[in-house]
Amino acid sequence: MAAITEKQLFELLEPFRQTHLLRFWKSLTASQQENLVQQICSVDWAKTVGWVKAALQNENLPIAFDQLQPAPYTPLEPATAADKGYQATCRERGQNLLKGGKLAGFTVAGGQGTRLGYDGPKGTFAFTALRKATLFQFFAESILRYQEKFSCALPWYIMTSPANDQATRKFFTKQKYFGLSPDNLMFFTQGTLPAFDLEGKAILSAPDSLALSANGHGGSFAALKDSGALEDMQRRGVSILSYWQVDNPLVKLFDPLFIGMHDLTGSEMSSRALIKRDPMEKLGHFCRLDKRTIIVEYSDMPEKLLYETDASGMLRYRAGSPAIHLLSCEFIQRLTNGSLDFQPHRALKKVPFVDDSGLEQNPSQPNAIKLEFFLFDALPLAKNPLIFAADRREQFAPIKNASGADSAESCRAALLERCANWFDQAGKPFPRKSDGSPDAIVEISPRRCVDTEDFLEQHTFLPAVSRGKSLLLD
Ligand code: UTP
């Protein structure tokens, strides 16, 4: 970068009332000044300050709730013989796309995992009952199994953040990529955005550094393009990207039925939906507004709508998002060719800052606005978006918290229950306690088996499960 003077920096920041960022300038070393310059110049101040102003004015995004409708979704179970036939066609189409090398995996792993309180990239968190396998290991093993099943290569793209990129790469190297070919793995880093105080001033986390943090999973699109990942997919002939979040190990990474349906409906972005358990379940809602499909966050949804029921007595807004999507590569290309005009969402957070004497302060109350792009804001821009219901017992048990709901413990329980159901379906009843819960601990490595069909194909080779015992199937 060409040298930039203090005066030029001042002139750059002044129109946006951000010149306070230079208050330690004279006391910084040359390399510290360079660091600050580099950070300041990488921010689009006009846009960012505009977002912050809007965020400070509206707590909630302006949505015309009086015109909102629930989005229609395709149920999981076929209702008629024709539906059943259609699903068989889709499944076959999906299998052929997999065999033809048209799919790749995409994991967003750039989050901070604050709620989990684990010191390290969330993907390196060990969670399984017997092997203590990590989230990354679990996904890697699944990919190996899918590659084997469909005799194909499944490239895997992993988005990290500047804060966890090095640690993530090191982890994979140390684990020898879990047996995956490193040629089929690509890591890339997402962008960042500065945090602002409640007066709209960007925060310094050190005299020479803005308080920057990852720009949300919606930062995926720009990162896929800027990193060359999108080009890499094109070179490989990949046309569909299977998207999942690093904290949901149950997800079916490559579901032929979903893939085939996505392709045959000409959808650019497809999503799985869970039927909400209760009105307050914290899932985003699939909705329609102005002839477009959108997801409205649970926290933005008026309570009245959350509780509304339809003629059948079911919740009207019952289709919730577990953040499982298929994205067509052409769609990502189209989105990133023009200027990506996503509006970031705001979150009120505690962000450490330096006071006027240059000392770091850790606030006890939220003091800052953080901006994050959300992946689902691409949905209204997609042609023919498909929403396909999923069975939560098969596909959703995220690890968000250190304990209680959505924790490693609840995830292990969900994995065990899924495994017990597989045994039951295979005609090998799983031992259960009087309250119906599984009375044995069985861990199945995804290297061996990734879903119900896979299990049923192999069950004759599987040992019986003894009450109260532990069994590892890897
Ligand atoms: P969450 O919204 O649950 O955030 O991310 P988080 O950072 O993991 O956890 P908390 O809120 O700090 O406790 C959902 C998914 O999106 C990814 C996360 O890694 C996770 O897979 N994500 C989130 C990113 O990749 N980048 C981001 O900037 C934010």
Short mmCIF file of C-alpha atoms and ligand atoms in Angstrom, two decimals:
data_model
loop_
_atom_site.label_atom_id
_atom_site.label_comp_id
_atom_site.label_asym_id
_atom_site.label_seq_id
_atom_site.Cartn_x
_atom_site.Cartn_y
_atom_site.Cartn_z
CA MET A 1 0.00 0.00 0.00
CA ALA A 2 1.32 3.47 -0.88
CA ALA A 3 2.36 5.47 2.17
CA ILE A 4 -0.48 7.54 3.54
CA THR A 5 -0.02 10.56 5.76
CA GLU A 6 -1.81 11.34 8.99
CA LYS A 7 -3.44 14.29 7.25
CA GLN A 8 -4.81 12.07 4.47
CA LEU A 9 -6.14 9.62 7.02
CA PHE A 10 -7.77 12.45 8.91
CA GLU A 11 -9.44 13.65 5.71
CA LEU A 12 -10.63 10.13 4.95
CA LEU A 13 -12.23 9.71 8.39
CA GLU A 14 -13.53 13.22 9.03
CA PRO A 15 -16.70 13.09 6.90
CA PHE A 16 -17.75 10.02 8.91
CA ARG A 17 -16.87 11.52 12.32
CA GLN A 18 -14.29 8.80 12.99
CA THR A 19 -11.12 10.86 13.48
CA HIS A 20 -10.92 9.68 17.11
CA LEU A 21 -9.32 6.54 15.65
CA LEU A 22 -6.13 8.56 15.21
CA ARG A 23 -5.89 9.75 18.80
CA PHE A 24 -2.86 7.54 19.58
CA TRP A 25 -1.23 8.07 16.17
CA LYS A 26 1.79 10.02 17.34
CA SER A 27 2.69 7.44 19.99
CA LEU A 28 2.57 4.48 17.57
CA THR A 29 5.62 2.83 16.05
CA ALA A 30 5.93 2.73 12.25
CA SER A 31 4.67 -0.84 12.08
CA GLN A 32 1.76 -0.05 14.42
CA GLN A 33 0.85 2.89 12.22
CA GLU A 34 0.99 0.61 9.20
CA ASN A 35 -1.34 -1.83 10.91
CA LEU A 36 -3.86 0.88 11.70
CA VAL A 37 -3.67 2.34 8.20
CA GLN A 38 -4.23 -1.06 6.65
CA GLN A 39 -7.29 -1.66 8.83
CA ILE A 40 -8.78 1.79 8.30
CA CYS A 41 -8.31 1.62 4.54
CA SER A 42 -9.97 -1.79 4.30
CA VAL A 43 -13.28 -0.44 5.68
CA ASP A 44 -15.89 1.02 3.32
CA TRP A 45 -16.70 3.86 5.73
CA ALA A 46 -19.59 5.36 3.77
CA LYS A 47 -21.44 2.05 3.71
CA THR A 48 -20.49 0.92 7.19
CA VAL A 49 -21.37 4.18 8.93
CA GLY A 50 -24.69 4.15 7.05
CA TRP A 51 -25.45 0.67 8.40
CA VAL A 52 -24.50 1.72 11.92
CA LYS A 53 -26.76 4.77 11.74
CA ALA A 54 -29.66 2.60 10.60
CA ALA A 55 -28.86 0.02 13.26
CA LEU A 56 -28.85 2.68 16.00
CA GLN A 57 -32.21 4.01 14.83
CA ASN A 58 -34.13 0.72 14.38
CA GLU A 59 -33.84 -2.05 16.85
CA ASN A 60 -35.66 -4.39 14.50
CA LEU A 61 -35.41 -4.57 10.76
CA PRO A 62 -38.32 -2.80 9.12
CA ILE A 63 -40.60 -5.63 7.93
CA ALA A 64 -44.20 -5.11 6.75
CA PHE A 65 -45.63 -7.69 9.15
CA ASP A 66 -49.21 -6.96 8.06
CA GLN A 67 -48.32 -8.36 4.63
CA LEU A 68 -46.25 -11.30 5.81
CA GLN A 69 -47.35 -14.84 4.92
CA PRO A 70 -45.91 -18.23 5.84
CA ALA A 71 -43.81 -19.65 3.00
CA PRO A 72 -45.10 -22.92 1.54
CA TYR A 73 -42.84 -25.93 2.00
CA THR A 74 -42.67 -29.45 0.60
CA PRO A 75 -43.50 -32.00 3.30
CA LEU A 76 -40.97 -34.73 3.97
CA GLU A 77 -43.40 -37.63 3.69
CA PRO A 78 -44.95 -38.14 0.24
CA ALA A 79 -48.76 -37.84 0.51
CA THR A 80 -49.70 -39.61 -2.74
CA ALA A 81 -48.33 -42.26 -5.07
CA ALA A 82 -47.39 -39.47 -7.46
CA ASP A 83 -45.39 -37.72 -4.70
CA LYS A 84 -43.66 -40.98 -3.93
CA GLY A 85 -42.75 -41.44 -7.59
CA TYR A 86 -41.49 -37.86 -7.74
CA GLN A 87 -39.29 -38.42 -4.71
CA ALA A 88 -37.85 -41.58 -6.30
CA THR A 89 -37.02 -39.57 -9.45
CA CYS A 90 -35.40 -36.84 -7.34
CA ARG A 91 -33.38 -39.34 -5.35
CA GLU A 92 -32.06 -40.93 -8.52
CA ARG A 93 -31.23 -37.52 -9.97
CA GLY A 94 -29.36 -36.60 -6.77
CA GLN A 95 -27.40 -39.85 -6.84
CA ASN A 96 -26.38 -39.21 -10.44
CA LEU A 97 -25.26 -35.67 -9.63
CA LEU A 98 -23.16 -37.00 -6.77
CA LYS A 99 -21.66 -39.74 -8.93
CA GLY A 100 -20.95 -37.16 -11.62
CA GLY A 101 -18.86 -35.03 -9.22
CA LYS A 102 -21.27 -32.08 -9.25
CA LEU A 103 -21.35 -31.57 -5.47
CA ALA A 104 -19.02 -30.01 -2.93
CA GLY A 105 -19.37 -29.34 0.79
CA PHE A 106 -19.17 -25.93 2.43
CA THR A 107 -18.83 -25.46 6.19
CA VAL A 108 -19.01 -22.05 7.80
CA ALA A 109 -16.63 -22.21 10.73
CA GLY A 110 -15.71 -18.58 11.29
CA GLY A 111 -17.92 -17.94 14.33
CA GLN A 112 -16.57 -17.11 17.76
CA GLY A 113 -18.59 -19.73 19.62
CA THR A 114 -18.99 -17.35 22.55
CA ARG A 115 -21.90 -19.26 24.06
CA LEU A 116 -19.99 -22.55 24.06
CA GLY A 117 -17.11 -20.86 25.88
CA TYR A 118 -14.57 -23.22 24.31
CA ASP A 119 -11.09 -21.89 23.72
CA GLY A 120 -10.37 -22.84 20.10
CA PRO A 121 -12.17 -23.11 16.76
CA LYS A 122 -15.55 -24.74 17.38
CA GLY A 123 -14.81 -27.42 14.79
CA THR A 124 -12.01 -28.71 17.03
CA PHE A 125 -14.44 -29.28 19.91
CA ALA A 126 -14.61 -32.96 20.96
CA PHE A 127 -18.17 -34.06 21.59
CA THR A 128 -18.88 -37.74 20.88
CA ALA A 129 -19.61 -40.19 23.68
CA LEU A 130 -16.89 -42.80 23.30
CA ARG A 131 -14.21 -41.63 20.89
CA LYS A 132 -14.42 -37.94 21.82
CA ALA A 133 -14.37 -37.17 18.12
CA THR A 134 -14.36 -33.50 17.14
CA LEU A 135 -16.90 -31.79 14.92
CA PHE A 136 -14.38 -31.54 12.06
CA GLN A 137 -13.54 -35.23 12.42
CA PHE A 138 -17.21 -36.15 12.28
CA PHE A 139 -17.73 -34.20 9.04
CA ALA A 140 -14.51 -35.54 7.51
CA GLU A 141 -15.59 -39.10 8.23
CA SER A 142 -18.99 -38.45 6.69
CA ILE A 143 -17.36 -37.08 3.56
CA LEU A 144 -15.13 -40.16 3.30
CA ARG A 145 -18.20 -42.36 3.52
CA TYR A 146 -20.16 -40.38 0.91
CA GLN A 147 -17.17 -40.50 -1.42
CA GLU A 148 -17.11 -44.26 -1.01
CA LYS A 149 -20.86 -44.66 -1.49
CA PHE A 150 -21.02 -42.57 -4.65
CA SER A 151 -17.52 -43.30 -5.99
CA CYS A 152 -16.81 -39.61 -6.32
CA ALA A 153 -14.61 -36.85 -4.99
CA LEU A 154 -16.36 -34.38 -2.71
CA PRO A 155 -14.29 -31.21 -2.34
CA TRP A 156 -14.74 -29.53 1.02
CA TYR A 157 -14.54 -25.75 1.48
CA ILE A 158 -14.16 -24.45 5.01
CA MET A 159 -14.64 -20.79 5.85
CA THR A 160 -12.66 -19.57 8.83
CA SER A 161 -12.22 -16.12 10.34
CA PRO A 162 -8.96 -14.20 10.82
CA ALA A 163 -9.24 -15.11 14.53
CA ASN A 164 -9.33 -18.90 14.03
CA ASP A 165 -7.83 -19.54 10.60
CA GLN A 166 -4.34 -20.53 11.71
CA ALA A 167 -5.58 -22.77 14.50
CA THR A 168 -8.03 -24.48 12.13
CA ARG A 169 -5.42 -25.20 9.47
CA LYS A 170 -2.93 -26.43 12.07
CA PHE A 171 -5.53 -28.78 13.49
CA PHE A 172 -6.21 -30.37 10.12
CA THR A 173 -2.52 -30.75 9.35
CA LYS A 174 -1.91 -32.35 12.73
CA GLN A 175 -4.78 -34.76 12.18
CA LYS A 176 -3.48 -35.58 8.67
CA TYR A 177 -6.74 -34.26 7.25
CA PHE A 178 -8.52 -37.28 8.76
CA GLY A 179 -7.62 -39.29 5.68
CA LEU A 180 -9.10 -36.82 3.21
CA SER A 181 -7.01 -35.74 0.28
CA PRO A 182 -5.61 -32.26 1.05
CA ASP A 183 -6.12 -31.45 -2.65
CA ASN A 184 -9.85 -31.63 -2.05
CA LEU A 185 -9.80 -29.35 0.98
CA MET A 186 -9.72 -25.58 0.83
CA PHE A 187 -9.66 -23.17 3.75
CA PHE A 188 -10.36 -19.50 3.30
CA THR A 189 -10.93 -16.58 5.59
CA GLN A 190 -14.03 -14.43 5.76
CA GLY A 191 -14.05 -10.64 6.01
CA THR A 192 -14.37 -8.52 9.13
CA LEU A 193 -16.32 -5.46 10.19
CA PRO A 194 -15.51 -2.96 12.95
CA ALA A 195 -17.60 -2.71 16.11
CA PHE A 196 -19.12 0.69 16.99
CA ASP A 197 -20.07 2.25 20.30
CA LEU A 198 -23.63 3.39 20.93
CA GLU A 199 -22.77 6.88 19.61
CA GLY A 200 -21.77 5.40 16.26
CA LYS A 201 -18.00 5.73 16.80
CA ALA A 202 -15.78 2.84 15.71
CA ILE A 203 -14.08 1.17 18.69
CA LEU A 204 -10.33 0.73 19.09
CA SER A 205 -9.41 -2.58 20.76
CA ALA A 206 -5.78 -1.38 21.02
CA PRO A 207 -4.14 1.96 20.21
CA ASP A 208 -3.19 0.56 16.78
CA SER A 209 -6.18 -1.67 16.09
CA LEU A 210 -9.90 -1.42 15.37
CA ALA A 211 -12.18 -3.83 17.23
CA LEU A 212 -12.75 -6.06 14.21
CA SER A 213 -14.78 -9.24 14.14
CA ALA A 214 -15.98 -11.74 11.54
CA ASN A 215 -18.69 -10.30 9.30
CA GLY A 216 -21.24 -13.10 9.79
CA HIS A 217 -22.01 -16.26 7.81
CA GLY A 218 -23.44 -14.01 5.09
CA GLY A 219 -19.82 -13.01 4.51
CA SER A 220 -19.59 -16.40 2.76
CA PHE A 221 -20.52 -15.10 -0.65
CA ALA A 222 -17.80 -12.48 -0.91
CA ALA A 223 -15.30 -14.85 0.69
CA LEU A 224 -16.12 -17.68 -1.73
CA LYS A 225 -15.47 -15.34 -4.60
CA ASP A 226 -12.45 -13.43 -3.24
CA SER A 227 -10.63 -16.57 -2.09
CA GLY A 228 -10.84 -18.23 -5.49
CA ALA A 229 -13.03 -21.03 -4.06
CA LEU A 230 -15.77 -20.31 -6.59
CA GLU A 231 -13.30 -20.50 -9.44
CA ASP A 232 -11.93 -23.72 -7.99
CA MET A 233 -15.43 -25.22 -8.06
CA GLN A 234 -15.87 -24.22 -11.66
CA ARG A 235 -12.57 -25.83 -12.58
CA ARG A 236 -13.71 -29.03 -10.95
CA GLY A 237 -17.13 -28.98 -12.61
CA VAL A 238 -18.95 -28.59 -9.28
CA SER A 239 -22.36 -26.97 -9.71
CA ILE A 240 -24.03 -27.36 -6.30
CA LEU A 241 -22.66 -26.46 -2.90
CA SER A 242 -24.02 -28.19 0.19
CA TYR A 243 -23.91 -25.67 3.06
CA TRP A 244 -23.87 -26.54 6.74
CA GLN A 245 -22.80 -24.93 9.97
CA VAL A 246 -19.89 -26.26 11.95
CA ASP A 247 -21.97 -26.87 15.07
CA ASN A 248 -24.63 -29.27 13.73
CA PRO A 249 -23.05 -32.72 13.39
CA LEU A 250 -26.33 -34.48 12.63
CA VAL A 251 -26.78 -32.81 9.27
CA LYS A 252 -26.98 -35.13 6.25
CA LEU A 253 -24.15 -33.62 4.28
CA PHE A 254 -25.18 -34.96 0.89
CA ASP A 255 -28.80 -36.07 0.72
CA PRO A 256 -29.57 -37.39 -2.79
CA LEU A 257 -33.29 -36.69 -2.38
CA PHE A 258 -32.75 -33.05 -1.40
CA ILE A 259 -30.09 -32.58 -4.08
CA GLY A 260 -32.28 -34.06 -6.81
CA MET A 261 -35.27 -31.97 -5.76
CA HIS A 262 -33.13 -28.83 -5.76
CA ASP A 263 -31.94 -29.58 -9.25
CA LEU A 264 -35.26 -30.65 -10.77
CA THR A 265 -37.12 -27.61 -9.41
CA GLY A 266 -34.45 -25.32 -10.91
CA SER A 267 -33.85 -23.84 -7.47
CA GLU A 268 -30.90 -21.56 -6.92
CA MET A 269 -31.02 -21.84 -3.15
CA SER A 270 -32.80 -24.65 -1.31
CA SER A 271 -33.37 -24.98 2.40
CA ARG A 272 -34.41 -27.68 4.82
CA ALA A 273 -37.18 -26.76 7.24
CA LEU A 274 -38.00 -28.12 10.68
CA ILE A 275 -41.53 -28.05 11.96
CA LYS A 276 -41.27 -25.90 15.07
CA ARG A 277 -41.81 -27.68 18.36
CA ASP A 278 -43.46 -24.68 19.99
CA PRO A 279 -44.07 -21.00 19.21
CA MET A 280 -41.01 -19.81 21.13
CA GLU A 281 -38.50 -22.22 19.59
CA LYS A 282 -35.58 -20.08 18.49
CA LEU A 283 -35.50 -20.79 14.77
CA GLY A 284 -35.79 -18.34 11.89
CA HIS A 285 -39.16 -18.53 10.10
CA PHE A 286 -39.62 -19.18 6.39
CA CYS A 287 -41.97 -16.45 5.17
CA ARG A 288 -43.23 -14.81 1.99
CA LEU A 289 -43.24 -11.05 1.50
CA ASP A 290 -43.70 -9.17 -1.79
CA LYS A 291 -43.67 -12.46 -3.71
CA ARG A 292 -40.28 -13.32 -2.24
CA THR A 293 -39.15 -15.93 0.23
CA ILE A 294 -37.43 -14.57 3.30
CA ILE A 295 -36.37 -15.81 6.70
CA VAL A 296 -37.50 -13.72 9.63
CA GLU A 297 -35.47 -14.26 12.78
CA TYR A 298 -37.39 -15.45 15.81
CA SER A 299 -36.36 -12.33 17.71
CA ASP A 300 -37.84 -10.08 14.98
CA MET A 301 -41.17 -11.91 14.78
CA PRO A 302 -44.10 -10.28 16.66
CA GLU A 303 -45.42 -12.55 19.40
CA LYS A 304 -48.90 -12.52 17.87
CA LEU A 305 -47.59 -14.14 14.69
CA LEU A 306 -45.52 -16.67 16.60
CA TYR A 307 -48.66 -18.03 18.25
CA GLU A 308 -51.02 -17.81 15.24
CA THR A 309 -52.53 -21.15 14.20
CA ASP A 310 -54.17 -22.23 10.94
CA ALA A 311 -57.46 -24.09 10.31
CA SER A 312 -55.82 -27.41 11.23
CA GLY A 313 -54.70 -26.00 14.59
CA MET A 314 -51.02 -26.06 13.63
CA LEU A 315 -48.73 -23.04 14.00
CA ARG A 316 -49.09 -20.88 10.87
CA TYR A 317 -45.42 -19.97 10.94
CA ARG A 318 -44.21 -23.47 11.68
CA ALA A 319 -41.43 -23.90 9.11
CA GLY A 320 -38.22 -23.08 10.96
CA SER A 321 -34.71 -22.93 9.54
CA PRO A 322 -31.93 -25.24 10.79
CA ALA A 323 -29.51 -23.45 8.40
CA ILE A 324 -29.09 -26.37 5.99
CA HIS A 325 -28.97 -25.21 2.38
CA LEU A 326 -27.98 -26.09 -1.15
CA LEU A 327 -26.59 -23.25 -3.24
CA SER A 328 -26.15 -23.35 -6.96
CA CYS A 329 -22.70 -22.15 -7.96
CA GLU A 330 -24.24 -20.07 -10.75
CA PHE A 331 -26.28 -18.26 -8.13
CA ILE A 332 -23.19 -17.45 -6.08
CA GLN A 333 -21.52 -16.27 -9.25
CA ARG A 334 -24.48 -14.05 -10.11
CA LEU A 335 -24.66 -12.61 -6.60
CA THR A 336 -20.97 -11.82 -6.46
CA ASN A 337 -20.69 -10.44 -9.98
CA GLY A 338 -22.65 -7.34 -9.12
CA SER A 339 -22.32 -5.38 -5.92
CA LEU A 340 -23.56 -7.48 -3.04
CA ASP A 341 -26.09 -5.26 -1.37
CA PHE A 342 -26.85 -7.13 1.80
CA GLN A 343 -27.88 -5.21 4.87
CA PRO A 344 -26.09 -6.45 7.96
CA HIS A 345 -28.00 -7.38 11.11
CA ARG A 346 -27.08 -5.78 14.39
CA ALA A 347 -26.23 -7.32 17.73
CA LEU A 348 -25.63 -5.53 20.99
CA LYS A 349 -22.44 -6.98 22.54
CA LYS A 350 -19.75 -6.42 25.13
CA VAL A 351 -16.62 -5.38 23.23
CA PRO A 352 -13.30 -4.63 24.99
CA PHE A 353 -11.93 -1.19 24.14
CA VAL A 354 -9.04 1.12 24.99
CA ASP A 355 -9.79 4.20 27.04
CA ASP A 356 -8.24 7.59 26.39
CA SER A 357 -5.12 6.67 28.32
CA GLY A 358 -4.61 3.62 26.09
CA LEU A 359 -5.61 1.06 28.73
CA GLU A 360 -7.78 -1.90 27.81
CA GLN A 361 -11.22 -1.97 29.43
CA ASN A 362 -13.58 -4.92 29.63
CA PRO A 363 -17.13 -3.62 29.86
CA SER A 364 -19.57 -5.41 32.14
CA GLN A 365 -22.57 -4.28 30.06
CA PRO A 366 -23.11 -4.38 26.30
CA ASN A 367 -21.38 -1.28 24.96
CA ALA A 368 -21.19 -1.91 21.24
CA ILE A 369 -23.01 -2.69 18.06
CA LYS A 370 -21.63 -5.53 15.99
CA LEU A 371 -22.72 -5.94 12.40
CA GLU A 372 -23.12 -9.34 10.75
CA PHE A 373 -24.34 -10.45 7.35
CA PHE A 374 -26.65 -13.45 7.34
CA LEU A 375 -26.50 -16.12 4.68
CA PHE A 376 -30.27 -16.40 4.51
CA ASP A 377 -30.56 -12.85 3.20
CA ALA A 378 -29.64 -14.35 -0.18
CA LEU A 379 -32.92 -16.27 -0.20
CA PRO A 380 -35.12 -13.47 -1.61
CA LEU A 381 -32.65 -13.09 -4.47
CA ALA A 382 -32.76 -16.74 -5.48
CA LYS A 383 -34.87 -18.09 -8.32
CA ASN A 384 -37.34 -20.87 -7.43
CA PRO A 385 -36.22 -21.26 -3.81
CA LEU A 386 -37.20 -24.68 -2.55
CA ILE A 387 -38.08 -25.37 1.08
CA PHE A 388 -38.11 -29.05 1.97
CA ALA A 389 -39.07 -30.31 5.41
CA ALA A 390 -36.60 -32.45 7.39
CA ASP A 391 -36.90 -34.85 10.30
CA ARG A 392 -35.20 -33.07 13.19
CA ARG A 393 -34.27 -36.40 14.84
CA GLU A 394 -32.21 -37.23 11.77
CA GLN A 395 -30.73 -33.85 10.98
CA PHE A 396 -30.57 -31.31 13.77
CA ALA A 397 -28.82 -31.18 17.14
CA PRO A 398 -26.63 -28.08 17.22
CA ILE A 399 -23.94 -27.48 19.84
CA LYS A 400 -24.33 -23.85 20.84
CA ASN A 401 -24.17 -23.81 24.64
CA ALA A 402 -21.88 -25.23 27.30
CA SER A 403 -24.77 -27.03 29.00
CA GLY A 404 -28.53 -27.61 28.81
CA ALA A 405 -30.40 -27.19 25.54
CA ASP A 406 -28.30 -27.23 22.36
CA SER A 407 -25.17 -28.42 24.16
CA ALA A 408 -22.73 -31.29 23.59
CA GLU A 409 -24.80 -33.32 26.04
CA SER A 410 -28.08 -32.78 24.20
CA CYS A 411 -26.32 -33.48 20.91
CA ARG A 412 -24.96 -36.80 22.22
CA ALA A 413 -28.44 -37.72 23.40
CA ALA A 414 -29.85 -36.92 19.93
CA LEU A 415 -27.13 -38.99 18.23
CA LEU A 416 -27.83 -41.92 20.54
CA GLU A 417 -31.58 -41.67 19.99
CA ARG A 418 -31.02 -41.60 16.21
CA CYS A 419 -28.82 -44.67 16.47
CA ALA A 420 -31.40 -46.47 18.64
CA ASN A 421 -34.08 -45.69 16.04
CA TRP A 422 -31.88 -47.13 13.30
CA PHE A 423 -31.55 -50.37 15.26
CA ASP A 424 -35.31 -50.46 15.88
CA GLN A 425 -36.02 -49.89 12.19
CA ALA A 426 -33.63 -52.69 11.29
CA GLY A 427 -35.70 -55.07 13.45
CA LYS A 428 -33.04 -55.22 16.20
CA PRO A 429 -34.83 -53.54 19.10
CA PHE A 430 -32.50 -51.26 21.04
CA PRO A 431 -32.49 -51.82 24.83
CA ARG A 432 -34.47 -49.07 26.53
CA LYS A 433 -35.10 -47.91 30.08
CA SER A 434 -38.61 -47.78 31.53
CA ASP A 435 -38.93 -44.13 30.45
CA GLY A 436 -38.16 -45.15 26.85
CA SER A 437 -34.66 -43.66 26.71
CA PRO A 438 -31.80 -45.81 25.28
CA ASP A 439 -30.23 -48.15 27.82
CA ALA A 440 -26.82 -48.57 26.16
CA ILE A 441 -24.28 -46.23 24.64
CA VAL A 442 -23.56 -46.88 21.00
CA GLU A 443 -21.43 -44.58 18.93
CA ILE A 444 -21.46 -45.05 15.17
CA SER A 445 -18.70 -43.39 13.22
CA PRO A 446 -20.01 -41.66 10.10
CA ARG A 447 -17.06 -43.32 8.36
CA ARG A 448 -19.15 -46.46 8.66
CA CYS A 449 -22.67 -45.17 8.25
CA VAL A 450 -24.15 -41.76 7.43
CA ASP A 451 -27.91 -42.21 7.40
CA THR A 452 -30.83 -44.57 7.89
CA GLU A 453 -30.61 -46.15 4.44
CA ASP A 454 -26.89 -46.65 4.88
CA PHE A 455 -27.52 -48.33 8.24
CA LEU A 456 -30.28 -50.56 6.94
CA GLU A 457 -28.04 -51.76 4.11
CA GLN A 458 -25.41 -52.88 6.63
CA HIS A 459 -27.42 -53.97 9.65
CA THR A 460 -26.99 -57.71 9.13
CA PHE A 461 -23.27 -57.27 9.84
CA LEU A 462 -23.84 -55.34 13.04
CA PRO A 463 -23.52 -56.88 16.51
CA ALA A 464 -26.41 -56.91 18.96
CA VAL A 465 -26.46 -54.21 21.63
CA SER A 466 -26.44 -55.33 25.26
CA ARG A 467 -28.32 -53.46 27.93
CA GLY A 468 -26.19 -51.01 29.90
CA LYS A 469 -23.11 -51.61 27.71
CA SER A 470 -21.07 -49.36 25.44
CA LEU A 471 -20.38 -50.22 21.84
CA LEU A 472 -18.32 -48.43 19.22
CA LEU A 473 -19.02 -49.06 15.55
CA ASP A 474 -16.33 -47.47 13.48
P1 UTP B 1 -23.68 -18.66 15.37
O1 UTP B 1 -24.62 -17.63 14.93
O2 UTP B 1 -24.21 -19.72 16.23
O3 UTP B 1 -22.45 -17.94 16.05
O4 UTP B 1 -23.01 -19.28 14.08
P2 UTP B 1 -21.16 -18.51 16.75
O5 UTP B 1 -20.14 -17.43 16.59
O6 UTP B 1 -20.74 -19.86 16.27
O7 UTP B 1 -21.55 -18.67 18.28
P3 UTP B 1 -21.88 -17.55 19.37
O8 UTP B 1 -23.10 -16.84 18.87
O9 UTP B 1 -20.67 -16.65 19.46
O10 UTP B 1 -22.11 -18.35 20.60
C1 UTP B 1 -23.68 -20.19 13.25
C2 UTP B 1 -22.68 -20.72 12.26
O11 UTP B 1 -22.17 -19.67 11.46
C3 UTP B 1 -20.76 -19.63 11.53
C4 UTP B 1 -20.41 -20.31 12.85
O12 UTP B 1 -19.08 -20.80 12.82
C5 UTP B 1 -21.46 -21.39 12.88
O13 UTP B 1 -21.09 -22.46 12.04
N1 UTP B 1 -20.32 -18.21 11.48
C6 UTP B 1 -20.89 -17.29 12.29
C7 UTP B 1 -19.30 -17.89 10.63
O14 UTP B 1 -18.76 -18.74 9.89
N2 UTP B 1 -18.90 -16.58 10.60
C8 UTP B 1 -19.45 -15.63 11.37
O15 UTP B 1 -19.02 -14.46 11.28
C9 UTP B 1 -20.48 -15.99 12.24
#
